[in-house]
Amino acid sequence: MSSKQTLKRSIVFFLVPEFTMIAFATAIEPLRSANRMLGYEAYKWRLASLDGKPVQGSNNIEIKADTSLEDERKKMAGPDRPSMVIVCGGTNVENYQNKSAFAWLREEYNRGVAIGGLCTGAHILASAGLLANKRCAIHWENLPGFAEAFPKANVFADLFEIDQNIYTCAGGTAALDMMLKLIGEDFDDSLVNRICEQVLTDRVRSPTDRQRLPLRARLGVQNSKVLSIIELMEANLSEPLSLIEIADDVDLSRRQIERLFRQEMGRSPARYYLEIRLDRARHLLIQSSLPVVEVAVACGFVSASHFSKCYRELYARSPQQERADRKQLLAA
């Protein structure tokens, strides 16, 4: 290998049960493509699991692991120490509790190894104590529960975040963008563009590109005033705005807002606002262990009883039943 043909990164992908396959695959594939185009192994990787046994993804496909946590600890002081460890998260990550894995991640980080998280991997990094006062990204569906569970982490609904030696992405194809960003730092845009052509993507998205579809596409709504009102509502869930405050902000009358929402959304603005607050509450009930009363407060309800009444009317079950059903499903 010539002086130019140097290893850029040695990466351990730590597979967590129910990891998301799409994020895992789109993180590895650009590395493989880079090696192929360069004609040498600029990137190498291995897969680790807690016990070295295969790990089943959220799609029920098992992936063989190369090493165990015990093996990785033995490699920490030797030539096989990785330059980067990436935690592959997925569904039900909030229930993952393993002190040995958390300690290993801290040890690697303290030795100068970069630490990353795919999809919901940020949840595990935060549980390990690595995200206090750090910028991070997590899948939008898990953001409400994560923000409540880890208030010291600076979490954003971005595609990916890089804060010094901590790398996190929102999962899905955002893993591709984050890895292309790394490859671009190691080499140049020319190589990144060639990889984009190979994997049939037209560009590397910016870290701050939105995770979700724009409201216009997501809701099928074209009226710009209605979209502005919904954005205001989504930004003020814990302390809901009054209709008067919303009307003043968008320069419409209350009657105009009522009429627009009936036409575009098929319901009153108050009803729509209630539904998106209850949707956030549902995510918190499923993803966190917050008491029901704290979930109620976080979603702008003045009392747990009023919250429970509204929740039951929309979902035909109480918040307590929602959480109990979730636990029963996980235990099955």
Tab-separated table of C-alpha atoms in Angstrom, residues 85-312:
chain	number	residue	atom	x	y	z
A	85	VAL	CA	-17.902	3.027	17.009
A	86	ILE	CA	-21.407	3.405	15.585
A	87	VAL	CA	-24.439	2.208	17.538
A	88	CYS	CA	-27.179	0.884	15.261
A	89	GLY	CA	-30.486	1.666	16.950
A	90	GLY	CA	-34.053	0.971	15.954
A	91	THR	CA	-37.423	0.234	17.486
A	92	ASN	CA	-38.078	0.008	21.232
A	93	VAL	CA	-34.676	1.542	21.939
A	94	GLU	CA	-36.022	3.252	25.058
A	95	ASN	CA	-36.168	-0.184	26.705
A	96	TYR	CA	-32.507	-0.968	26.048
A	97	GLN	CA	-30.589	-0.920	29.318
A	98	ASN	CA	-27.146	-2.503	29.508
A	99	LYS	CA	-24.588	-1.018	31.876
A	100	SER	CA	-21.766	-3.009	30.311
A	101	ALA	CA	-22.495	-1.583	26.854
A	102	PHE	CA	-22.823	1.935	28.256
A	103	ALA	CA	-19.493	1.607	30.081
A	104	TRP	CA	-17.775	0.294	26.934
A	105	LEU	CA	-19.013	3.262	24.893
A	106	ARG	CA	-17.704	5.673	27.531
A	107	GLU	CA	-14.340	3.875	27.600
A	108	GLU	CA	-14.006	4.056	23.821
A	109	TYR	CA	-14.948	7.729	23.817
A	110	ASN	CA	-12.472	8.553	26.587
A	111	ARG	CA	-9.731	6.889	24.516
A	112	GLY	CA	-10.401	9.245	21.636
A	113	VAL	CA	-12.615	6.949	19.570
A	114	ALA	CA	-15.403	8.739	17.696
A	115	ILE	CA	-18.876	7.573	18.741
A	116	GLY	CA	-21.908	7.560	16.473
A	117	GLY	CA	-25.565	6.602	16.544
A	118	LEU	CA	-27.859	5.614	13.682
A	119	CYS	CA	-31.628	6.111	13.784
A	120	THR	CA	-32.432	5.940	17.519
A	121	GLY	CA	-28.824	5.223	18.496
A	122	ALA	CA	-28.678	8.660	20.122
A	123	HIS	CA	-30.930	7.250	22.852
A	124	ILE	CA	-28.253	4.714	23.799
A	125	LEU	CA	-25.506	7.327	23.616
A	126	ALA	CA	-27.513	9.565	25.931
A	127	SER	CA	-28.133	6.660	28.331
A	128	ALA	CA	-24.362	6.144	28.380
A	129	GLY	CA	-23.929	9.777	29.442
A	130	LEU	CA	-22.284	10.934	26.210
A	131	LEU	CA	-24.751	13.563	24.987
A	132	ALA	CA	-24.936	16.089	27.823
A	133	ASN	CA	-24.609	19.550	26.215
A	134	LYS	CA	-24.036	17.916	22.816
A	135	ARG	CA	-25.938	18.534	19.608
A	136	CYS	CA	-27.559	15.367	18.317
A	137	ALA	CA	-30.183	14.083	15.900
A	138	ILE	CA	-32.765	11.346	16.301
A	139	HIS	CA	-35.682	10.090	14.239
A	140	TRP	CA	-38.602	12.530	14.416
A	141	GLU	CA	-40.937	9.865	15.793
A	142	ASN	CA	-38.672	9.383	18.828
A	143	LEU	CA	-37.803	13.032	19.396
A	144	PRO	CA	-40.586	13.891	21.915
A	145	GLY	CA	-39.738	11.013	24.262
A	146	PHE	CA	-36.003	11.588	23.874
A	147	ALA	CA	-36.275	15.302	24.673
A	148	GLU	CA	-38.235	14.575	27.841
A	149	ALA	CA	-35.901	11.757	28.956
A	150	PHE	CA	-32.638	13.610	28.261
A	151	PRO	CA	-33.148	17.348	28.797
A	152	LYS	CA	-29.386	18.012	28.857
A	153	ALA	CA	-28.956	16.807	25.271
A	154	ASN	CA	-29.422	19.400	22.524
A	155	VAL	CA	-31.578	17.338	20.185
A	156	PHE	CA	-32.690	18.529	16.754
A	157	ALA	CA	-34.982	17.200	14.041
A	158	ASP	CA	-32.072	17.349	11.591
A	159	LEU	CA	-30.859	14.618	9.260
A	160	PHE	CA	-27.585	14.349	11.136
A	161	GLU	CA	-25.458	16.210	13.655
A	162	ILE	CA	-21.705	16.193	14.226
A	163	ASP	CA	-20.535	17.670	17.521
A	164	GLN	CA	-16.787	17.211	17.935
A	165	ASN	CA	-16.326	13.428	18.259
A	166	ILE	CA	-20.031	12.556	18.436
A	167	TYR	CA	-21.936	11.655	15.258
A	168	THR	CA	-25.695	11.040	15.189
A	169	CYS	CA	-28.229	10.723	12.410
A	170	ALA	CA	-31.980	10.353	12.198
A	171	GLY	CA	-31.901	6.958	10.515
A	172	GLY	CA	-33.354	5.855	7.223
A	173	THR	CA	-31.399	7.314	4.328
A	174	ALA	CA	-29.956	10.041	6.589
A	175	ALA	CA	-27.206	7.524	7.407
A	176	LEU	CA	-26.093	7.765	3.782
A	177	ASP	CA	-25.785	11.550	4.035
A	178	MET	CA	-23.766	11.368	7.248
A	179	MET	CA	-21.342	8.776	5.872
A	180	LEU	CA	-20.906	10.717	2.626
A	181	LYS	CA	-20.072	13.751	4.745
A	182	LEU	CA	-17.322	11.713	6.471
A	183	ILE	CA	-15.979	10.429	3.169
A	184	GLY	CA	-15.933	13.981	1.823
A	185	GLU	CA	-13.866	15.096	4.814
A	186	ASP	CA	-11.435	12.208	4.309
A	187	PHE	CA	-11.090	12.687	0.538
A	188	ASP	CA	-12.926	15.175	-1.673
A	189	ASP	CA	-16.208	15.997	-3.367
A	190	SER	CA	-15.141	14.143	-6.497
A	191	LEU	CA	-15.230	10.786	-4.716
A	192	VAL	CA	-18.505	11.659	-2.992
A	193	ASN	CA	-20.087	12.582	-6.339
A	194	ARG	CA	-18.974	9.286	-7.858
A	195	ILE	CA	-20.542	7.383	-4.955
A	196	CYS	CA	-23.774	9.371	-5.347
A	197	GLU	CA	-23.918	8.370	-8.996
A	198	GLN	CA	-23.263	4.743	-8.074
A	199	VAL	CA	-26.067	4.564	-5.490
A	200	LEU	CA	-28.450	6.650	-7.639
A	201	THR	CA	-28.840	9.681	-5.399
A	202	ASP	CA	-28.525	13.144	-6.878
A	203	ARG	CA	-26.930	14.956	-3.951
A	204	VAL	CA	-25.696	14.888	-0.375
A	205	ARG	CA	-28.357	16.533	1.726
A	206	SER	CA	-27.464	19.202	4.257
A	207	PRO	CA	-27.443	18.174	7.945
A	208	THR	CA	-30.279	20.623	8.586
A	209	ASP	CA	-32.532	19.403	5.789
A	210	ARG	CA	-35.916	18.433	7.193
A	211	GLN	CA	-36.597	14.827	8.198
A	212	ARG	CA	-40.297	14.864	7.438
A	213	LEU	CA	-42.124	15.879	4.296
A	214	PRO	CA	-43.084	19.557	4.167
A	215	LEU	CA	-46.486	20.198	5.694
A	216	ARG	CA	-47.900	21.000	2.264
A	217	ALA	CA	-47.043	17.503	0.993
A	218	ARG	CA	-47.683	15.677	4.256
A	219	LEU	CA	-51.178	17.066	4.790
A	220	GLY	CA	-52.193	17.743	1.202
A	221	VAL	CA	-52.980	21.337	2.153
A	222	GLN	CA	-52.245	24.220	-0.219
A	223	ASN	CA	-53.519	27.228	1.730
A	224	SER	CA	-50.462	29.065	3.050
A	225	LYS	CA	-52.361	30.609	5.977
A	226	VAL	CA	-53.538	27.218	7.210
A	227	LEU	CA	-50.003	25.859	6.898
A	228	SER	CA	-48.651	28.810	8.913
A	229	ILE	CA	-51.232	28.191	11.634
A	230	ILE	CA	-50.394	24.473	11.827
A	231	GLU	CA	-46.682	25.307	12.101
A	232	LEU	CA	-47.514	27.628	15.006
A	233	MET	CA	-49.537	24.879	16.680
A	234	GLU	CA	-46.785	22.262	16.264
A	235	ALA	CA	-44.240	24.675	17.745
A	236	ASN	CA	-46.415	25.363	20.824
A	237	LEU	CA	-47.661	22.061	22.208
A	238	SER	CA	-46.680	22.319	25.867
A	239	GLU	CA	-48.128	25.838	26.177
A	240	PRO	CA	-50.920	26.018	23.604
A	241	LEU	CA	-51.675	29.357	22.020
A	242	SER	CA	-55.178	30.762	22.171
A	243	LEU	CA	-57.067	31.239	18.928
A	244	ILE	CA	-56.833	35.000	19.487
A	245	GLU	CA	-53.030	34.785	19.714
A	246	ILE	CA	-52.916	32.681	16.552
A	247	ALA	CA	-55.235	35.081	14.742
A	248	ASP	CA	-53.037	38.054	15.651
A	249	ASP	CA	-49.924	36.211	14.455
A	250	VAL	CA	-51.291	35.323	11.009
A	251	ASP	CA	-53.326	38.519	10.569
A	252	LEU	CA	-56.710	36.820	10.255
A	253	SER	CA	-59.894	36.983	12.293
A	254	ARG	CA	-61.052	34.092	14.435
A	255	ARG	CA	-64.017	33.585	12.118
A	256	GLN	CA	-61.735	33.395	9.073
A	257	ILE	CA	-59.545	30.787	10.779
A	258	GLU	CA	-62.567	28.731	11.756
A	259	ARG	CA	-63.872	28.807	8.176
A	260	LEU	CA	-60.470	27.940	6.649
A	261	PHE	CA	-59.975	24.949	8.946
A	262	ARG	CA	-63.455	23.624	8.221
A	263	GLN	CA	-62.715	23.853	4.495
A	264	GLU	CA	-59.140	22.516	4.496
A	265	MET	CA	-58.976	20.178	7.506
A	266	GLY	CA	-62.595	19.149	7.988
A	267	ARG	CA	-62.553	20.143	11.637
A	268	SER	CA	-62.268	23.207	13.863
A	269	PRO	CA	-58.819	24.660	14.654
A	270	ALA	CA	-59.366	23.810	18.341
A	271	ARG	CA	-60.065	20.186	17.473
A	272	TYR	CA	-57.034	19.926	15.200
A	273	TYR	CA	-54.798	21.503	17.859
A	274	LEU	CA	-56.102	19.006	20.417
A	275	GLU	CA	-55.399	16.068	18.108
A	276	ILE	CA	-51.763	16.972	17.475
A	277	ARG	CA	-51.218	17.484	21.224
A	278	LEU	CA	-52.715	14.052	21.898
A	279	ASP	CA	-50.536	12.545	19.175
A	280	ARG	CA	-47.459	13.899	20.946
A	281	ALA	CA	-48.814	12.518	24.238
A	282	ARG	CA	-49.188	9.086	22.651
A	283	HIS	CA	-45.529	9.128	21.586
A	284	LEU	CA	-44.473	10.110	25.101
A	285	LEU	CA	-46.548	7.343	26.676
A	286	ILE	CA	-45.005	4.750	24.379
A	287	GLN	CA	-41.415	6.021	24.387
A	288	SER	CA	-40.911	7.257	27.948
A	289	SER	CA	-41.585	6.301	31.528
A	290	LEU	CA	-42.894	9.752	32.445
A	291	PRO	CA	-45.867	9.654	34.834
A	292	VAL	CA	-49.172	10.301	33.097
A	293	VAL	CA	-49.550	13.642	34.861
A	294	GLU	CA	-46.170	14.790	33.489
A	295	VAL	CA	-47.138	13.665	29.994
A	296	ALA	CA	-50.313	15.710	30.371
A	297	VAL	CA	-48.373	18.831	31.389
A	298	ALA	CA	-45.830	18.344	28.583
A	299	CYS	CA	-48.697	18.367	26.080
A	300	GLY	CA	-50.451	21.435	27.443
A	301	PHE	CA	-53.200	19.909	29.609
A	302	VAL	CA	-54.041	21.558	32.915
A	303	SER	CA	-55.036	18.321	34.634
A	304	ALA	CA	-54.471	14.581	34.281
A	305	SER	CA	-58.218	13.943	34.419
A	306	HIS	CA	-58.950	16.267	31.487
A	307	PHE	CA	-56.067	14.722	29.563
A	308	SER	CA	-57.345	11.194	30.204
A	309	LYS	CA	-60.865	12.156	29.113
A	310	CYS	CA	-59.634	13.664	25.837
A	311	TYR	CA	-57.276	10.760	25.213
A	312	ARG	CA	-60.011	8.174	25.706
